[in-house]
Coordinates of C-alpha atoms in Angstrom, one line a residue:
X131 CA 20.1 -0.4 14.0
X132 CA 21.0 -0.7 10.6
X133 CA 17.9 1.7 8.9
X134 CA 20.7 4.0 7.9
X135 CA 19.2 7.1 10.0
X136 CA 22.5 8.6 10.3
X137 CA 23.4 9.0 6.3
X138 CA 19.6 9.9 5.8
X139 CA 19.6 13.1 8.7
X140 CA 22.7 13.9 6.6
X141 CA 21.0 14.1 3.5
X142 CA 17.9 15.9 4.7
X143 CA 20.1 18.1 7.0
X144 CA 21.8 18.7 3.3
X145 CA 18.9 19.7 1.5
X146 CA 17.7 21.8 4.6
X147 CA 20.9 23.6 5.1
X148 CA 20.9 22.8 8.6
X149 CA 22.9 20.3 10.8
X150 CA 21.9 17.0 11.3
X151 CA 22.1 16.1 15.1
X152 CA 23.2 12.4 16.0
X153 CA 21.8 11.2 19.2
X154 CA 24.6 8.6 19.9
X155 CA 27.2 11.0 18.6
X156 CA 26.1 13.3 21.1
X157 CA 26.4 11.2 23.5
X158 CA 29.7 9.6 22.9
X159 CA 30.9 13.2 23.3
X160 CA 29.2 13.6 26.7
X161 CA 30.2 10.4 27.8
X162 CA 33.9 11.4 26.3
X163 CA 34.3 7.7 25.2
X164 CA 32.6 5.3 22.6
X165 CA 28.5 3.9 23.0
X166 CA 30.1 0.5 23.5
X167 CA 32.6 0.7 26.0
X168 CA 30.1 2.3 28.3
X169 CA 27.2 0.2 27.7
X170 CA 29.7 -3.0 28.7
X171 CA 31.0 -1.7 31.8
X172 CA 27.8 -0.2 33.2
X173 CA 25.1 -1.9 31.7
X174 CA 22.1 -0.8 29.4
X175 CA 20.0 0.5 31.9
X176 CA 22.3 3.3 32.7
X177 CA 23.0 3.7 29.2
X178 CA 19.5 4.2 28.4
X179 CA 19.2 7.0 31.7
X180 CA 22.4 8.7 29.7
X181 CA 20.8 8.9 26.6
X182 CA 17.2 9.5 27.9
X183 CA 18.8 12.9 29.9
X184 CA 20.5 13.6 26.2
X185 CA 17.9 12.7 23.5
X186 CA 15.4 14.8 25.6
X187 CA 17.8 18.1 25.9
X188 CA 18.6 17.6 22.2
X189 CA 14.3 17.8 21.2
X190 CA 14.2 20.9 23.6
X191 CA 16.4 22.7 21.7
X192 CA 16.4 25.0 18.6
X193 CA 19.1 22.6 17.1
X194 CA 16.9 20.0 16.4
X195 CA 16.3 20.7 12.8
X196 CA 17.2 17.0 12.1
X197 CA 17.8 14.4 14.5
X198 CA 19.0 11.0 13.9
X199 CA 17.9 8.8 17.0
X200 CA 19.6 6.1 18.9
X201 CA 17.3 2.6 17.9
X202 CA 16.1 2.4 21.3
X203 CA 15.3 5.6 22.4
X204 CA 12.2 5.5 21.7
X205 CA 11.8 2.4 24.4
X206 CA 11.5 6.1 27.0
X207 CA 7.8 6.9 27.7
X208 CA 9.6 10.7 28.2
X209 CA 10.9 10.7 24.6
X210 CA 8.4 9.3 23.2
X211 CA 6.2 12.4 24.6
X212 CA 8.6 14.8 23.6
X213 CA 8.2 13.6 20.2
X214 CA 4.7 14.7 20.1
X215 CA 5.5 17.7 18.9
X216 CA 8.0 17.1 16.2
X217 CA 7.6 15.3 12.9
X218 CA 8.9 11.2 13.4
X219 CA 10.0 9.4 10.2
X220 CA 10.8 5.8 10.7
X221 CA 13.8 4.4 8.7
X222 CA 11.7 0.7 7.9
X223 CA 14.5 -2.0 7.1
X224 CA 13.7 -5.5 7.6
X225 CA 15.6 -7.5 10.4
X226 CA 18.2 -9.3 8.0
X227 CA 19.0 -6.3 6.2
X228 CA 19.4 -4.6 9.4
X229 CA 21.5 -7.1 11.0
X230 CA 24.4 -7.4 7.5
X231 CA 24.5 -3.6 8.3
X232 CA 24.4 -3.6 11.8
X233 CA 26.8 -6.6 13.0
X234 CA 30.7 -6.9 13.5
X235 CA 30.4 -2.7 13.7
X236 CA 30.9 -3.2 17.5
X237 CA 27.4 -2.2 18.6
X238 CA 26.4 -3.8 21.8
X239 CA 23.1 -4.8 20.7
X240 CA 24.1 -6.7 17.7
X241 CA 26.4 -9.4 18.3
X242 CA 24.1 -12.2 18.9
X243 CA 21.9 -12.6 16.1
X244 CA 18.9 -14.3 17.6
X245 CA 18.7 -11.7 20.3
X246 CA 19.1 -8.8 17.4
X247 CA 15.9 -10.3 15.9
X248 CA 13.9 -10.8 18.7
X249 CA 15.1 -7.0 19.2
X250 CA 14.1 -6.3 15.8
X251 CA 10.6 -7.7 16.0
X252 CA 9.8 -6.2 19.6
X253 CA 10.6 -2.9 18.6
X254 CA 8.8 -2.9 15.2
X255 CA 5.5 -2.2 16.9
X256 CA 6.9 0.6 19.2
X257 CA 8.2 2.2 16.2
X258 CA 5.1 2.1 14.7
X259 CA 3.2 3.8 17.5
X260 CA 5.5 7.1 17.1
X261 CA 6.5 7.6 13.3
X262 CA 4.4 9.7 10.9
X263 CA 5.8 9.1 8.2
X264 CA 7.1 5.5 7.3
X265 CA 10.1 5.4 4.6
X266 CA 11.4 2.3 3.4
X267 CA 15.2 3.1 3.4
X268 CA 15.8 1.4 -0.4
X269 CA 18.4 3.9 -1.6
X270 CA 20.0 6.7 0.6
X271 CA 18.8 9.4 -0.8
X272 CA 14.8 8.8 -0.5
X273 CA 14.0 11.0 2.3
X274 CA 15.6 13.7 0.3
X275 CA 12.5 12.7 -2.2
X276 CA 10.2 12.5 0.5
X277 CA 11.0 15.7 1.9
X278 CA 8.0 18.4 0.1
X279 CA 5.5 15.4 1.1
X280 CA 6.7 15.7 4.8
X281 CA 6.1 19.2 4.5
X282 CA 2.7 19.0 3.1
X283 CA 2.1 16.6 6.7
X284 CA 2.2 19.1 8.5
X285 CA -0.9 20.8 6.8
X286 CA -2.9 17.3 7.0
X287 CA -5.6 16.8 9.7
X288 CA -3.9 15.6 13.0
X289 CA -3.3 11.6 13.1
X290 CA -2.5 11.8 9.6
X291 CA 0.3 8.7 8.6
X292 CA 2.6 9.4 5.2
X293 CA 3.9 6.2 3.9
X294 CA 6.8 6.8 1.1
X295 CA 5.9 4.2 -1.9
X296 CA 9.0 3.0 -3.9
X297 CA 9.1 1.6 -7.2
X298 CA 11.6 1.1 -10.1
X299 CA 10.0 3.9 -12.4
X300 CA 9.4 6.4 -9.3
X301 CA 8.4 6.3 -5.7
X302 CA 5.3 8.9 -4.5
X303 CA 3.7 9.6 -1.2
X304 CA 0.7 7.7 0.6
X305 CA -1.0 10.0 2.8
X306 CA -3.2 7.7 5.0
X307 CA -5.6 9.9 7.4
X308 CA -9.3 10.8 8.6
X309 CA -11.1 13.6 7.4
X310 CA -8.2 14.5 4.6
X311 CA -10.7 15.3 2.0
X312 CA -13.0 17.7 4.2
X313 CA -10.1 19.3 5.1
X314 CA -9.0 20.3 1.5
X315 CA -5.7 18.6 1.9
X316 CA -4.2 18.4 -1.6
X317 CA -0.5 17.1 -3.0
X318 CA 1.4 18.2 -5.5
X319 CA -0.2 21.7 -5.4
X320 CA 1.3 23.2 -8.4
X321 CA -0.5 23.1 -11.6
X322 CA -4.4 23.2 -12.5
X323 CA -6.3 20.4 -10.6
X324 CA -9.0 18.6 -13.4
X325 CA -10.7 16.1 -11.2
X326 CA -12.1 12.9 -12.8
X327 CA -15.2 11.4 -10.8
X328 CA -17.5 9.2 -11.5
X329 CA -21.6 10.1 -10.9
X330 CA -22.3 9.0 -7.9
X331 CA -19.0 10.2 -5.8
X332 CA -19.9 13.9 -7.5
X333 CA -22.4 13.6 -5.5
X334 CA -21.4 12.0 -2.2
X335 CA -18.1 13.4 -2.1
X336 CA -17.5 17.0 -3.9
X337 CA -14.1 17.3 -4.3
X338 CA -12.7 21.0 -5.2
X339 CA -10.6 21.6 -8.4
X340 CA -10.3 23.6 -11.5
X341 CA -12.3 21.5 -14.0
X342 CA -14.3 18.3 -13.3
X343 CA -15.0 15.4 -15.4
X344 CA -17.7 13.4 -14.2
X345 CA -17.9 9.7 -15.6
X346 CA -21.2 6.9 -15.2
X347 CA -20.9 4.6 -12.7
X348 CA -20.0 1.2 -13.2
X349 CA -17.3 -1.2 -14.4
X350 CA -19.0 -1.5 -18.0
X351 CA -17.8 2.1 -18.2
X352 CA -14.7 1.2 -18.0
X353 CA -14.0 1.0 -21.4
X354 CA -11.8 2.6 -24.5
X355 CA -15.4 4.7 -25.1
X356 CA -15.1 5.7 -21.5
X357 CA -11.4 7.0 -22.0
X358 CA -12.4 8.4 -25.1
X359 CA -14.5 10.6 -23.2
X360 CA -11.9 11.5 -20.6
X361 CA -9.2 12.0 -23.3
X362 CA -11.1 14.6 -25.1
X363 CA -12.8 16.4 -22.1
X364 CA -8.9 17.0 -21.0
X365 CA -8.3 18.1 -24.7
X366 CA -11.3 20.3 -24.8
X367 CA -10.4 22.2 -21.1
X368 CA -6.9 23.0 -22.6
X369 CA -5.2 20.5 -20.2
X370 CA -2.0 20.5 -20.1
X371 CA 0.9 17.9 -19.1
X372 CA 2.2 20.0 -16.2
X373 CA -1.2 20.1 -14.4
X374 CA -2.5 17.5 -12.4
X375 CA -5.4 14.6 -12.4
X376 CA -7.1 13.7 -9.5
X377 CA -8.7 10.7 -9.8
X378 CA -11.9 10.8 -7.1
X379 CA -13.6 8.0 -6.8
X380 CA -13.5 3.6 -6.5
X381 CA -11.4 1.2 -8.9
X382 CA -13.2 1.7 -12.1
X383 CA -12.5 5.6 -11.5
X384 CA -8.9 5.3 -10.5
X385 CA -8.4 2.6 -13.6
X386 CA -9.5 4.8 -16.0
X387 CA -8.5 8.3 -14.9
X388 CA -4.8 6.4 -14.2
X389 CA -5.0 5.2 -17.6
X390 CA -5.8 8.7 -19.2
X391 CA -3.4 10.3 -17.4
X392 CA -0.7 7.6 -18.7
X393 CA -1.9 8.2 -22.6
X394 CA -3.0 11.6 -22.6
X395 CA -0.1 14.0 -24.2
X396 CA 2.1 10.9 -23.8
X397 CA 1.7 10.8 -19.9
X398 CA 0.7 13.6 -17.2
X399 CA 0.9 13.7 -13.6
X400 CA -2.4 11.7 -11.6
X401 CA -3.2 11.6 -7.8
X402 CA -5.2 8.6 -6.6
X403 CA -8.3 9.5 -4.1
X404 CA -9.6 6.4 -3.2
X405 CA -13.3 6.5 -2.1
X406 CA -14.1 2.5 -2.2
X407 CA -12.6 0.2 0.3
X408 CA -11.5 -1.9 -2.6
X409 CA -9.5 1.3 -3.9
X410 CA -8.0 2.1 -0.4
X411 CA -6.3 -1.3 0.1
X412 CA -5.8 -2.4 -3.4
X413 CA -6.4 -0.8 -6.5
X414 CA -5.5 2.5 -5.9
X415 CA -1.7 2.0 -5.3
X416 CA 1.3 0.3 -7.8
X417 CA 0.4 2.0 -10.9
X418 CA -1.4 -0.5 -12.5
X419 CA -4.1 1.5 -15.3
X420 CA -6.3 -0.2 -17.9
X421 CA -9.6 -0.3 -20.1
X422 CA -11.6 -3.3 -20.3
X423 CA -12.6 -4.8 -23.8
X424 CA -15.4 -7.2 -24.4
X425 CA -13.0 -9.8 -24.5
X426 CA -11.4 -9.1 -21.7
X427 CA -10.9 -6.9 -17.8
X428 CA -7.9 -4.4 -18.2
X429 CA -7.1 -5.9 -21.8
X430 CA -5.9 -2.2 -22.7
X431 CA -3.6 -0.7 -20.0
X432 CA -0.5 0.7 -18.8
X433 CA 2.0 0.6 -15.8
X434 CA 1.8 5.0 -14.3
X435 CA 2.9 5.6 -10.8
X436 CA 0.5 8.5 -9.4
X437 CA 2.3 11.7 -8.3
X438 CA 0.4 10.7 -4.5
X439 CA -2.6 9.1 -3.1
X440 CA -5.0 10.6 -0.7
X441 CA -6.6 7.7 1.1
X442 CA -9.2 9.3 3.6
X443 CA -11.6 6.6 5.6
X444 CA -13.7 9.0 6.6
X445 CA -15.0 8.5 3.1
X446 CA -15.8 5.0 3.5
X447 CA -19.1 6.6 5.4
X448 CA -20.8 7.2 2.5
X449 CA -20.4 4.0 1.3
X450 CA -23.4 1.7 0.7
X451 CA -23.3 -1.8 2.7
X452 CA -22.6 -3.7 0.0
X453 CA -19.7 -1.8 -1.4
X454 CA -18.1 -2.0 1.8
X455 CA -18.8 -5.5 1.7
X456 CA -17.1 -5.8 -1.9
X457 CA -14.3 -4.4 -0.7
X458 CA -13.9 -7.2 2.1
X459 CA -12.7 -9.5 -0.1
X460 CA -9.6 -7.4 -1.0
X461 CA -8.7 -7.4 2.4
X462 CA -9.0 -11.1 3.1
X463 CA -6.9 -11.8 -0.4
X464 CA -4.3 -9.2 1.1
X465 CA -4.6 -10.3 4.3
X466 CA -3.4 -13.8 2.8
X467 CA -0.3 -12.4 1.0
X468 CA 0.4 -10.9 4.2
X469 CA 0.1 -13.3 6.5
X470 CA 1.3 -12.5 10.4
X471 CA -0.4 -9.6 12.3
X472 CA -2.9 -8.5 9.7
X473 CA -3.8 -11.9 8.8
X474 CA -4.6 -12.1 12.4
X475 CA -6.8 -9.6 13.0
X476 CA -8.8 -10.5 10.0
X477 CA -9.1 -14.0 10.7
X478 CA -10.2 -12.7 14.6
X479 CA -13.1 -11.1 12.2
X480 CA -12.1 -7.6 12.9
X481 CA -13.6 -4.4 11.8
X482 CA -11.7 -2.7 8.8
X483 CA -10.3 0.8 10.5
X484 CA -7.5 2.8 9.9
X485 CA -5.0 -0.2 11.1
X486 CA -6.4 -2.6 8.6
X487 CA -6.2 0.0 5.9
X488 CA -2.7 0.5 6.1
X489 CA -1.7 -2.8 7.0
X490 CA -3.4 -3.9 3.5
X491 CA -1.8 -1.0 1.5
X492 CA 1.8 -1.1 3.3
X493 CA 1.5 -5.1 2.1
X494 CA 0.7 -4.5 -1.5
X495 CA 3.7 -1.4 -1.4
X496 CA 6.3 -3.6 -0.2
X497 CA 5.1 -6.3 -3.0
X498 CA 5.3 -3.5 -6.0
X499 CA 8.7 -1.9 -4.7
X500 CA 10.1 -5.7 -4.9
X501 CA 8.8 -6.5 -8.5
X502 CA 6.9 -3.4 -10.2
X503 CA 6.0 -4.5 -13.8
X504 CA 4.7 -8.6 -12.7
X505 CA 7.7 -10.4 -13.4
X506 CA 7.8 -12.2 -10.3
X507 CA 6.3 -11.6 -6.8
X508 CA 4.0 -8.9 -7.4
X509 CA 1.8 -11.8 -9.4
X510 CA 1.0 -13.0 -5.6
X511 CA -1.7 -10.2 -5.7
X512 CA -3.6 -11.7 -8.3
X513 CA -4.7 -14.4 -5.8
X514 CA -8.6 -15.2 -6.5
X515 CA -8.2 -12.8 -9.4
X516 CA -8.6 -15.1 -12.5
X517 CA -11.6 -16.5 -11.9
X518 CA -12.6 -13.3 -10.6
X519 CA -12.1 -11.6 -14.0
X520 CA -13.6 -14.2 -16.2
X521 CA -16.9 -14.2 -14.0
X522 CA -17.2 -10.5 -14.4
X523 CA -16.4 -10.5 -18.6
X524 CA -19.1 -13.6 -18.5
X525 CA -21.5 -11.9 -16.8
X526 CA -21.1 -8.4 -18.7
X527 CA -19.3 -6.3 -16.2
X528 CA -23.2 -6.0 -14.6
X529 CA -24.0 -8.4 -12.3
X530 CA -21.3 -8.7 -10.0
X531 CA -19.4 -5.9 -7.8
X532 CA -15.1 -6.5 -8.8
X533 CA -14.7 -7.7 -5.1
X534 CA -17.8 -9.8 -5.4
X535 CA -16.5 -11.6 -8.0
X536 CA -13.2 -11.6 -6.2
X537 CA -14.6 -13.4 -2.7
X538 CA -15.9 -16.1 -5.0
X539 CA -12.2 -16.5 -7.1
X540 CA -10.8 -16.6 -3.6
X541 CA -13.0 -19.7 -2.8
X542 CA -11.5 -21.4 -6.2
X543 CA -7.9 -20.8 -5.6
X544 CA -8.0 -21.9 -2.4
X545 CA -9.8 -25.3 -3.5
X546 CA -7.3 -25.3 -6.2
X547 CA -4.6 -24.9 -3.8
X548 CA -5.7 -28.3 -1.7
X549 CA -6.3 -26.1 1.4
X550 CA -9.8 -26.9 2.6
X551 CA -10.0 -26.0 6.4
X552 CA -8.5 -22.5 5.3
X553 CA -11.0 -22.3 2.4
X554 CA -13.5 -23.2 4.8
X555 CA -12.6 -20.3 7.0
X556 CA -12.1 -17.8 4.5
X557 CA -15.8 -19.0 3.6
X558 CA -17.4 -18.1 7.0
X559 CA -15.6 -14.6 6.8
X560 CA -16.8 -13.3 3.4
X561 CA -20.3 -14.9 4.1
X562 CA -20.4 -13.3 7.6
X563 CA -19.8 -10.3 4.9
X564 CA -22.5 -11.0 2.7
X565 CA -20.4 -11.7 -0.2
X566 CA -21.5 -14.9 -2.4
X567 CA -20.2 -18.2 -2.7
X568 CA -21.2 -18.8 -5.9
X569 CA -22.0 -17.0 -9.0
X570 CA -24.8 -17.5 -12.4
X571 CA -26.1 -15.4 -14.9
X572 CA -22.6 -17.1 -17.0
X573 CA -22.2 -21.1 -17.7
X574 CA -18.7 -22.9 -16.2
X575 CA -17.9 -23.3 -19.8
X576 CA -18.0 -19.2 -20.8
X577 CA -16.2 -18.8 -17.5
X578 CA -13.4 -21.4 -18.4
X579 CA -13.3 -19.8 -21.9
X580 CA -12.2 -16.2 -20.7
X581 CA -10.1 -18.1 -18.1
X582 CA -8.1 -19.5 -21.2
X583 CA -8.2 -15.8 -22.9
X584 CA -6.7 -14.4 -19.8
X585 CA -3.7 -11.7 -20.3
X586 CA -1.7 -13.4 -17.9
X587 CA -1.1 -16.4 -20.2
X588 CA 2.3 -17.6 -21.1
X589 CA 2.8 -20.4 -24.2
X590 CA -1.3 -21.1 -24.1
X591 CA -1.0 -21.5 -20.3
X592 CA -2.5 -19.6 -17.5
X593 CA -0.6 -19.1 -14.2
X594 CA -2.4 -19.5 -10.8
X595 CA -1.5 -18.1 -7.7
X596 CA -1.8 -20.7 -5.1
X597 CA -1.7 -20.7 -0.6
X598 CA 0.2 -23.2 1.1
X599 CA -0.7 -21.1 4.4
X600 CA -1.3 -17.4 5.4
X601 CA 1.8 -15.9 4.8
X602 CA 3.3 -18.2 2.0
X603 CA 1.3 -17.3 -1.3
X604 CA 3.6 -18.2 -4.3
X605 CA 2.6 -17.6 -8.3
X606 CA 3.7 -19.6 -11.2
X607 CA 1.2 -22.9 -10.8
X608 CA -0.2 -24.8 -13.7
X609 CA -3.4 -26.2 -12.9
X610 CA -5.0 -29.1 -15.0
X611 CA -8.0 -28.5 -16.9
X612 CA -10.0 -30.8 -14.7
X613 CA -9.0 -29.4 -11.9
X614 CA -10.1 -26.3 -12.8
X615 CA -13.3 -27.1 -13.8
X616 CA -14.1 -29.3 -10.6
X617 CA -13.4 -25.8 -8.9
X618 CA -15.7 -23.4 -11.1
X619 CA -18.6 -25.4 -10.9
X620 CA -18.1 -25.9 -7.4
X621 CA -19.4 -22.0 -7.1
X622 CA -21.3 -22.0 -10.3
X623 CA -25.0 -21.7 -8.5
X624 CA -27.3 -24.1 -10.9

């Protein structure tokens, strides 16, 4: 209730030239009187029979173009079957949005606001079992938007999710599914296809497209050379902005293609294909590009939605152990942000699947469509990340994998953050992963020093993103210097 299905089967019925059915309208005029009168008098259990016999009759038919469902509909095993075989985009609103739209508007269900919650939360996991394609409703006419990437679903690989990304400067679609990549599966497909990739994925991973551009591996690639190299390649091949980068490859890829896309011509169209596990849950979504200088990770960068991002996991099979491993530590610092169900499963020590995959990109989504450019909450995902950064500038972008460095920042912000059974947990899972505790090859003092120089500072200070508790991870927090320090040398390994 609430998600605003009605006003977006409308506008998708508008755009189709089609009508867009309403299964509660349809059955107000069976029933030849309003939802609410019959659901008091008879009860909900035959009101659900009614519209069970109706939601069914109205899939089976040719009508169907667009069909607005009743919130608890799906609550039938027999619809939810029948909705095999059509395409199922879930409205997402959050339970007190839902319930400022949804009460005093006479609907039975929403009159007691505990009860609407609990409603809410039960249902969220049902909803989740039959949608497709996830859109978060955050202006009316979205699914309009969304409506050439729910197309291209239906040429993805079977199981394949779509998640609709929203943020101030643009909203693109996350297609989340196995074996995307063998399949050829491709979005936008107008315009030439110039693939960036680094080495290694070339060769792992051969990805189809008009011209290639294949980069050396490593973060100390990453670099204004790097895009140099890039920036004229695409000059060289006759590039133009109407075609299309696909960025193949981990985080140092996705940074740099991202980036060249955002300069080159004064910006052109990019797709993210993740390849790393750190790409798939982290780097690869909010439009975040960048260059690192010597004195500094992503000191030259710019904010550039991509046009999509094709996040396969079959491609994490190729992955070496200890990429896989680096890429742990993105999921435990999203998993803390998140808090609740995915926290859970991660804490339980889980395997990273599909589920976990989303769960960690759908997290860092909802964070960049609330605060795109780091004003405010999107800071939360730089949790374990300064420390992170400094150790890999110290050590030369060379001796430690991003989420490497990343498990050991972890380890100081939660020390920082007075939270030592938690930190002691968190511990036992990235060891169990075969991350490190500890880092050399750099003294505490160079690591403080690039702390100091990090881009994040305000008035000579440098923010820290703190944890109270799963769940509740706030930005904003000055540390003291000797605070600080106590926590670096903590994991600086003598």
């Amino acid at each position: 209730m609430g998600a605003g299905k009605s006003t977006g089967a409308r506008s998708l019925a508008a755009e189709l030239a089609c009508e867009a059915l309403d299964s509660d309208r349809e059955l107000e005029q069976r029933l030849g009187e309003p939802v609410e009168a019959f659901f008091d008098r008879e009860g909900e259990a035959a009101f659900r029979a009614r519209e069970e016999e109706v939601v069914l009759e109205l899939l089976a038919g040719e009508r169907a173009e667009v069909l607005a469902l009743g919130g608890g509909a799906v609550g039938s095993e027999r619809v939810r079957e029948a909705l095999a075989s059509h395409t199922v985009v879930h409205l997402e609103v959050d339970g007190e949005e839902a319930w400022r739209r949804a009460s005093g508007k006479g609907r039975p269900l929403a009159r007691d606001r505990g009860r609407f919650e609990q409603l809410h939360g039960d249902r969220s996991a049902l909803y989740e079992s039959v949608a497709d394609a996830v859109v978060p409703p955050a202006d009316r006419d979205a699914l309009r938007r969304a409506l050439p990437a729910l197309r291209a679903l239906g040429e993805a690989p079977a199981g394949t999710r779509l998640v609709w990304a929203s943020a101030a400067s643009g909203d693109y679609p996350v297609f989340v599914g196995a074996g995307l990549i063998d399949a050829g599966f491709f979005f936008p497909s107008d315009g030439r296809r110039i693939v960036v990739t680094d080495e290694h994925v070339a060769r792992a991973q051969p990805f189809p497209g008009d011209e290639r551009i294949v980069v050396m591996a490593g973060e100390e690639h990453k670099s204004i050379h790097g895009a140099e190299f890039v920036l004229r390649a695409l000059a060289e091949a006759g590039v133009e902005r109407g075609d299309v980068l696909a960025a193949v490859g981990g985080g140092v890829v996705g940074d740099l293609a991202g980036f060249c896309a955002a300069v080159y011509q004064r910006g052109m169209r990019h797709v993210q294909v993740p390849t790393t596990l750190v790409a798939q849950v982290d780097s690869a979504y909010g439009g975040k590009t960048g260059v690192d200088l010597p004195e500094g990770k992503n000191y030259a960068g710019a904010f550039h939605q991509p046009s999509a991002v094709i996040c396969d996991p079959a491609a994490l099979e190729t992955l070496p152990a200890e990429e896989l491993a680096a890429g742990y530590a993105e999921v435990v610092k999203t998993a803390l942000i998140a808090g609740g169900p995915l926290w859970a499963r991660v804490r339980h020590g889980d395997e990273v699947d599909a589920g976990v995959i989303l769960g960690c990109l759908r997290t860092k989504l909802a964070v960049v469509a609330e605060d795109e450019r780091d004003a405010g909450r999107r800071q939360v995902l730089n949790l374990g990340h300064t420390v992170a950064h400094a150790i890999e500038a110290a050590t030369g972008y060379t001796r430690y994998r991003h989420g490497e460095a990343v498990a050991i920042g972890l380890l100081v912000a939660l020390r920082l953050s007075g939270r030592d059974p938690l930190r002691a947990e968190v511990a036992e899972l990235l060891r169990a992963r075969g991350l490190p505790g500890s880092f050399s090859g750099a003294t505490v003092d160079e690591v403080l020093e690039l702390v100091r120089r990090d881009k994040k500072r305000s008035g000579g200070r440098v923010p820290f993103v703190l944890v109270d508790a799963p769940g509740e991870v706030t930005p904003g927090h000055e540390v003291d210097d000797g605070s600080l320090r106590a926590a670096v040398e903590e994991v600086h390994a003598e």
